PDB file of C-alpha atoms in Angstrom:
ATOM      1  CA  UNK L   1     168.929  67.803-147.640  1.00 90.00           C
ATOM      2  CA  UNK L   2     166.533  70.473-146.957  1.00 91.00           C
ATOM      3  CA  UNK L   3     167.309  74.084-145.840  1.00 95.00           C
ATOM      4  CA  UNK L   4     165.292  76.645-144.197  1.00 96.00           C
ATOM      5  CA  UNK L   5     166.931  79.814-143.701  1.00 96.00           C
ATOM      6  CA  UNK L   6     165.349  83.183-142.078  1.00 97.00           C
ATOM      7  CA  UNK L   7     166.403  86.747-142.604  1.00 97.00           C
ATOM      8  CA  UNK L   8     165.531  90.356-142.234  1.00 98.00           C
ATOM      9  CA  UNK L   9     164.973  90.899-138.672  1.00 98.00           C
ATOM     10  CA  UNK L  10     165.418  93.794-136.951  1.00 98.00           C
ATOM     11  CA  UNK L  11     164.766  95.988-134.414  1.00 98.00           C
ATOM     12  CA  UNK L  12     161.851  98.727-135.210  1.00 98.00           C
ATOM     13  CA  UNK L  13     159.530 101.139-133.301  1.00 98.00           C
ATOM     14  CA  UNK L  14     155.918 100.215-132.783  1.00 98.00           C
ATOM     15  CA  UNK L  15     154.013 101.215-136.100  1.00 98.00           C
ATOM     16  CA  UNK L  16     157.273 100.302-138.470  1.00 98.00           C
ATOM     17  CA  UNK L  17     157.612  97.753-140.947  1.00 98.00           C
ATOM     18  CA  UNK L  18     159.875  94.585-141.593  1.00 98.00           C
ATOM     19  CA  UNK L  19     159.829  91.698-144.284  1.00 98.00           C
ATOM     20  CA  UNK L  20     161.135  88.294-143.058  1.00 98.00           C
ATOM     21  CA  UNK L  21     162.808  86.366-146.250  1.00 98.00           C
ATOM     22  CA  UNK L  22     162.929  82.524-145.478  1.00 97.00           C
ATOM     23  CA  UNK L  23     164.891  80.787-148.455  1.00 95.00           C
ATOM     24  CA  UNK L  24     164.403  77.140-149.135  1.00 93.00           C
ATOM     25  CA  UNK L  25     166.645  74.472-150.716  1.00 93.00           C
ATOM     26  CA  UNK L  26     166.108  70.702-151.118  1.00 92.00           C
ATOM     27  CA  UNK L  27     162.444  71.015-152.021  1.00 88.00           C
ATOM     28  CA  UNK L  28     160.198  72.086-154.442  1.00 81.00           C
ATOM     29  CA  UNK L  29     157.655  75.106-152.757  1.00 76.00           C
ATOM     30  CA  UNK L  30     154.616  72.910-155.158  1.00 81.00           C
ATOM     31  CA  UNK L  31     154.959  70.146-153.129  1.00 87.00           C
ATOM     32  CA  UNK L  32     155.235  72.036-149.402  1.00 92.00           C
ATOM     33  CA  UNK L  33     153.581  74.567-147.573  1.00 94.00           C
ATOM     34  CA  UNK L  34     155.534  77.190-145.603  1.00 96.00           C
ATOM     35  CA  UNK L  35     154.427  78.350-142.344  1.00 97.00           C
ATOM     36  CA  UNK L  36     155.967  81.337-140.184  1.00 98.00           C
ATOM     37  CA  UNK L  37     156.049  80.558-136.358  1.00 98.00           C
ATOM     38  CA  UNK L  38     157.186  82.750-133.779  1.00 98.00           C
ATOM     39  CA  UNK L  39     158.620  82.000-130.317  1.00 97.00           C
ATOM     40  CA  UNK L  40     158.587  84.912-127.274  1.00 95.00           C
ATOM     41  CA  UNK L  41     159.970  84.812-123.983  1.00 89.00           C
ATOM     42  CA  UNK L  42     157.665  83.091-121.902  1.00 91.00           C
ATOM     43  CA  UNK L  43     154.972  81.907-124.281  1.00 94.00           C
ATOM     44  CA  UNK L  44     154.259  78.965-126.599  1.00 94.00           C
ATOM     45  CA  UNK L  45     155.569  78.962-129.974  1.00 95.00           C
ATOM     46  CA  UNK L  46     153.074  80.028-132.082  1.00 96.00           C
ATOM     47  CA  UNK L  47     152.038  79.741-135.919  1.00 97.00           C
ATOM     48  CA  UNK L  48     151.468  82.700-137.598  1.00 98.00           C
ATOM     49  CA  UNK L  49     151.310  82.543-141.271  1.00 98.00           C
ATOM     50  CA  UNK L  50     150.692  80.082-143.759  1.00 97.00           C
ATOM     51  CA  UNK L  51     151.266  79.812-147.720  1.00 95.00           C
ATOM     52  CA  UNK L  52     149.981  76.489-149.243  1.00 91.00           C
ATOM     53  CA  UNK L  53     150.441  76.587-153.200  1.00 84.00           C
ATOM     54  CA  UNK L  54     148.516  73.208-153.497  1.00 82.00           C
ATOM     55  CA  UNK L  55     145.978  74.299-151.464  1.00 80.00           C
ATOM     56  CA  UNK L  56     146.220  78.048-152.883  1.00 89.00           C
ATOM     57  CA  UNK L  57     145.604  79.194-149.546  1.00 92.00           C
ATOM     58  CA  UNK L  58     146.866  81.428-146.919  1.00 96.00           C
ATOM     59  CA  UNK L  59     146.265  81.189-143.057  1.00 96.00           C
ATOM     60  CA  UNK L  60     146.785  83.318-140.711  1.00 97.00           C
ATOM     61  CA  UNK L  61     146.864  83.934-136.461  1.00 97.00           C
ATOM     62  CA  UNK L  62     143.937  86.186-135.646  1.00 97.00           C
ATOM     63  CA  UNK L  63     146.131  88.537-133.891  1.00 96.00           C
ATOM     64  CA  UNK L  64     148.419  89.290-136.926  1.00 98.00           C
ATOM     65  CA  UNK L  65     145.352  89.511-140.064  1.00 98.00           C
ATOM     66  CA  UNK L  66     145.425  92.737-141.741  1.00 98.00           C
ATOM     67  CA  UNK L  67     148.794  93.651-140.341  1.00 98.00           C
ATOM     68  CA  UNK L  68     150.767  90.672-141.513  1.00 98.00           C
ATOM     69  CA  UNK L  69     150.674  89.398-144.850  1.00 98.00           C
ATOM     70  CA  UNK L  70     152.811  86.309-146.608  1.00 97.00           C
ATOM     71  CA  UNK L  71     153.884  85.683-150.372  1.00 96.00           C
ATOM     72  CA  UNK L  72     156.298  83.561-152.380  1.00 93.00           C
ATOM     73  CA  UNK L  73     158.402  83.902-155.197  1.00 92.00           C
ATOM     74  CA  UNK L  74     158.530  79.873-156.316  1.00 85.00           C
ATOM     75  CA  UNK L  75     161.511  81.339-158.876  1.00 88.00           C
ATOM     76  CA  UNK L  76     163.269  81.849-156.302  1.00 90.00           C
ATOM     77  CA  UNK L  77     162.348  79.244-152.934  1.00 90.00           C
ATOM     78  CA  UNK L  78     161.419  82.196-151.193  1.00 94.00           C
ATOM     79  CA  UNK L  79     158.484  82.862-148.796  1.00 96.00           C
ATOM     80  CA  UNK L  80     158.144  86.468-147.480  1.00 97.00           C
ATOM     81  CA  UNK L  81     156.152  87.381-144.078  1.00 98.00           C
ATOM     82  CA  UNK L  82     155.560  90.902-144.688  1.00 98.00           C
ATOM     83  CA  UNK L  83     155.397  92.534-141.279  1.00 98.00           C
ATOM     84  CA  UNK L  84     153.487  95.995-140.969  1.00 98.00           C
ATOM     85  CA  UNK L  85     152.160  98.263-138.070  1.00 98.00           C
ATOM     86  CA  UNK L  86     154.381  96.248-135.606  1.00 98.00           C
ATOM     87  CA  UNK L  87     153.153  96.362-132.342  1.00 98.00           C
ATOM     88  CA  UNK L  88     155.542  95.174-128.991  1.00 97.00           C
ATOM     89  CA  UNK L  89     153.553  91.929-128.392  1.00 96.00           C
ATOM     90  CA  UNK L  90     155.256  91.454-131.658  1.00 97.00           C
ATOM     91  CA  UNK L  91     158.337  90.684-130.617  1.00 98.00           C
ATOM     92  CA  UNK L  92     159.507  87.322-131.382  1.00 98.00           C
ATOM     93  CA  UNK L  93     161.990  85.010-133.059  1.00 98.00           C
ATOM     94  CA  UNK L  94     160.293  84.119-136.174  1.00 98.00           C
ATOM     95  CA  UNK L  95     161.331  80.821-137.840  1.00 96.00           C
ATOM     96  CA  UNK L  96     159.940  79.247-141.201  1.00 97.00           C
ATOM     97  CA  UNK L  97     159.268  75.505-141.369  1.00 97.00           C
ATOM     98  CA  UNK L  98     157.867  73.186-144.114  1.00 96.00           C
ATOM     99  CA  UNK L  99     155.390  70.311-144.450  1.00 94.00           C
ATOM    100  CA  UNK L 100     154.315  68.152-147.489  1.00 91.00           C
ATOM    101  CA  UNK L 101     150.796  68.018-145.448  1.00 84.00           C
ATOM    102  CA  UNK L 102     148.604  70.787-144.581  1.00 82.00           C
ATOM    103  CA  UNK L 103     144.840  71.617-144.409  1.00 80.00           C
ATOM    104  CA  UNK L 104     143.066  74.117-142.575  1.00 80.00           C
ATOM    105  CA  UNK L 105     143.020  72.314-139.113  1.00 86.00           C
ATOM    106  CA  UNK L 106     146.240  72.102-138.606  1.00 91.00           C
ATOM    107  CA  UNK L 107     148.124  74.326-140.486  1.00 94.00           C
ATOM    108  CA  UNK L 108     149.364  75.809-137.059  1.00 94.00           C
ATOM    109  CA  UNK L 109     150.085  72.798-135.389  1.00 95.00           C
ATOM    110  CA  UNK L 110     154.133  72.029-134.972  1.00 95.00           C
ATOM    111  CA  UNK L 111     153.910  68.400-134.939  1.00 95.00           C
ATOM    112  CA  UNK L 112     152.636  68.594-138.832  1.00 94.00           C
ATOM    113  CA  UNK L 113     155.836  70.027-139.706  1.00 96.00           C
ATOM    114  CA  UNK L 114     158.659  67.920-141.057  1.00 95.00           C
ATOM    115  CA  UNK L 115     161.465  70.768-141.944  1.00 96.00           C
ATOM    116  CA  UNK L 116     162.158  73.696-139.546  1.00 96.00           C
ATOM    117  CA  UNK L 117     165.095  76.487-139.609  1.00 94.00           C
ATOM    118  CA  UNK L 118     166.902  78.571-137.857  1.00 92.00           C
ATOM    119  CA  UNK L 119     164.993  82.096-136.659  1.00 95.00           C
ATOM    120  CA  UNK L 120     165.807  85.713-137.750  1.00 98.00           C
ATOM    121  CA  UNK L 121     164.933  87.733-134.460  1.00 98.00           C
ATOM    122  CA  UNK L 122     162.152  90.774-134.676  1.00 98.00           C
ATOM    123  CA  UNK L 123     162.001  92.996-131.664  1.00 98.00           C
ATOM    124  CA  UNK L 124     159.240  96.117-131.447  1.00 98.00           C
ATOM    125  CA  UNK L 125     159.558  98.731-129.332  1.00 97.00           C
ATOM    126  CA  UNK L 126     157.147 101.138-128.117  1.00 94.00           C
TER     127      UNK L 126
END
């Protein structure tokens, strides 16, 4: 069976830093990209960063480019989301999920996704 776990949340002032771990077992990251998506209070879910080792690509939301950056160690069936200069609109419960498709069309669409865990909660405040 596949897992998708999140860690490393936290609760930081605006400007601080976090890194989001999201561990993987059940499937090899070659064969799957791993996208970050974040759900608020009162907003859609959205996607906000994508690693793609086939493609040897990373996406990103506009919003979160420069600020945000996301890495793997394939050693260890980890994906990072590096989180800096955190800003309130930040705050989210970011969750990792996994697809044997991706391109760059739909990278941050939910529906592509076949594997999805359980969040790790990030909360900025100003």
């Amino acid at each position: 069976d596949v897992q998708l776990q999140a860690s490393g949340g936290g609760l930081v002032q605006a400007g601080g830093s976090l890194r989001l771990s999201c561990s993987a077992s059940g499937l090899t990251f070659d064969d799957y990209a791993i996208t970050w998506f974040r759900q608020a209070p009162g907003k859609e879910d959205e996607a906000v960063a994508c690693i793609s080792r086939s493609l040897r690509r990373t996406f990103y939301l506009d919003s979160v480019k420069g600020r945000f950056t996301v890495s793997s160690d394939n050693a260890k069936n980890t994906v990072f989301l590096q989180l800096n200069n955190l800003k309130p609109e930040d705050t989210a419960l970011y969750f990792c999920a996994a697809t044997r498709w991706v391109v760059e069309g739909t990278w941050d669409l939910k529906r592509e996704y076949q594997y999805w865990g359980q969040g790790t909660q990030v909360t900025v405040s100003s």
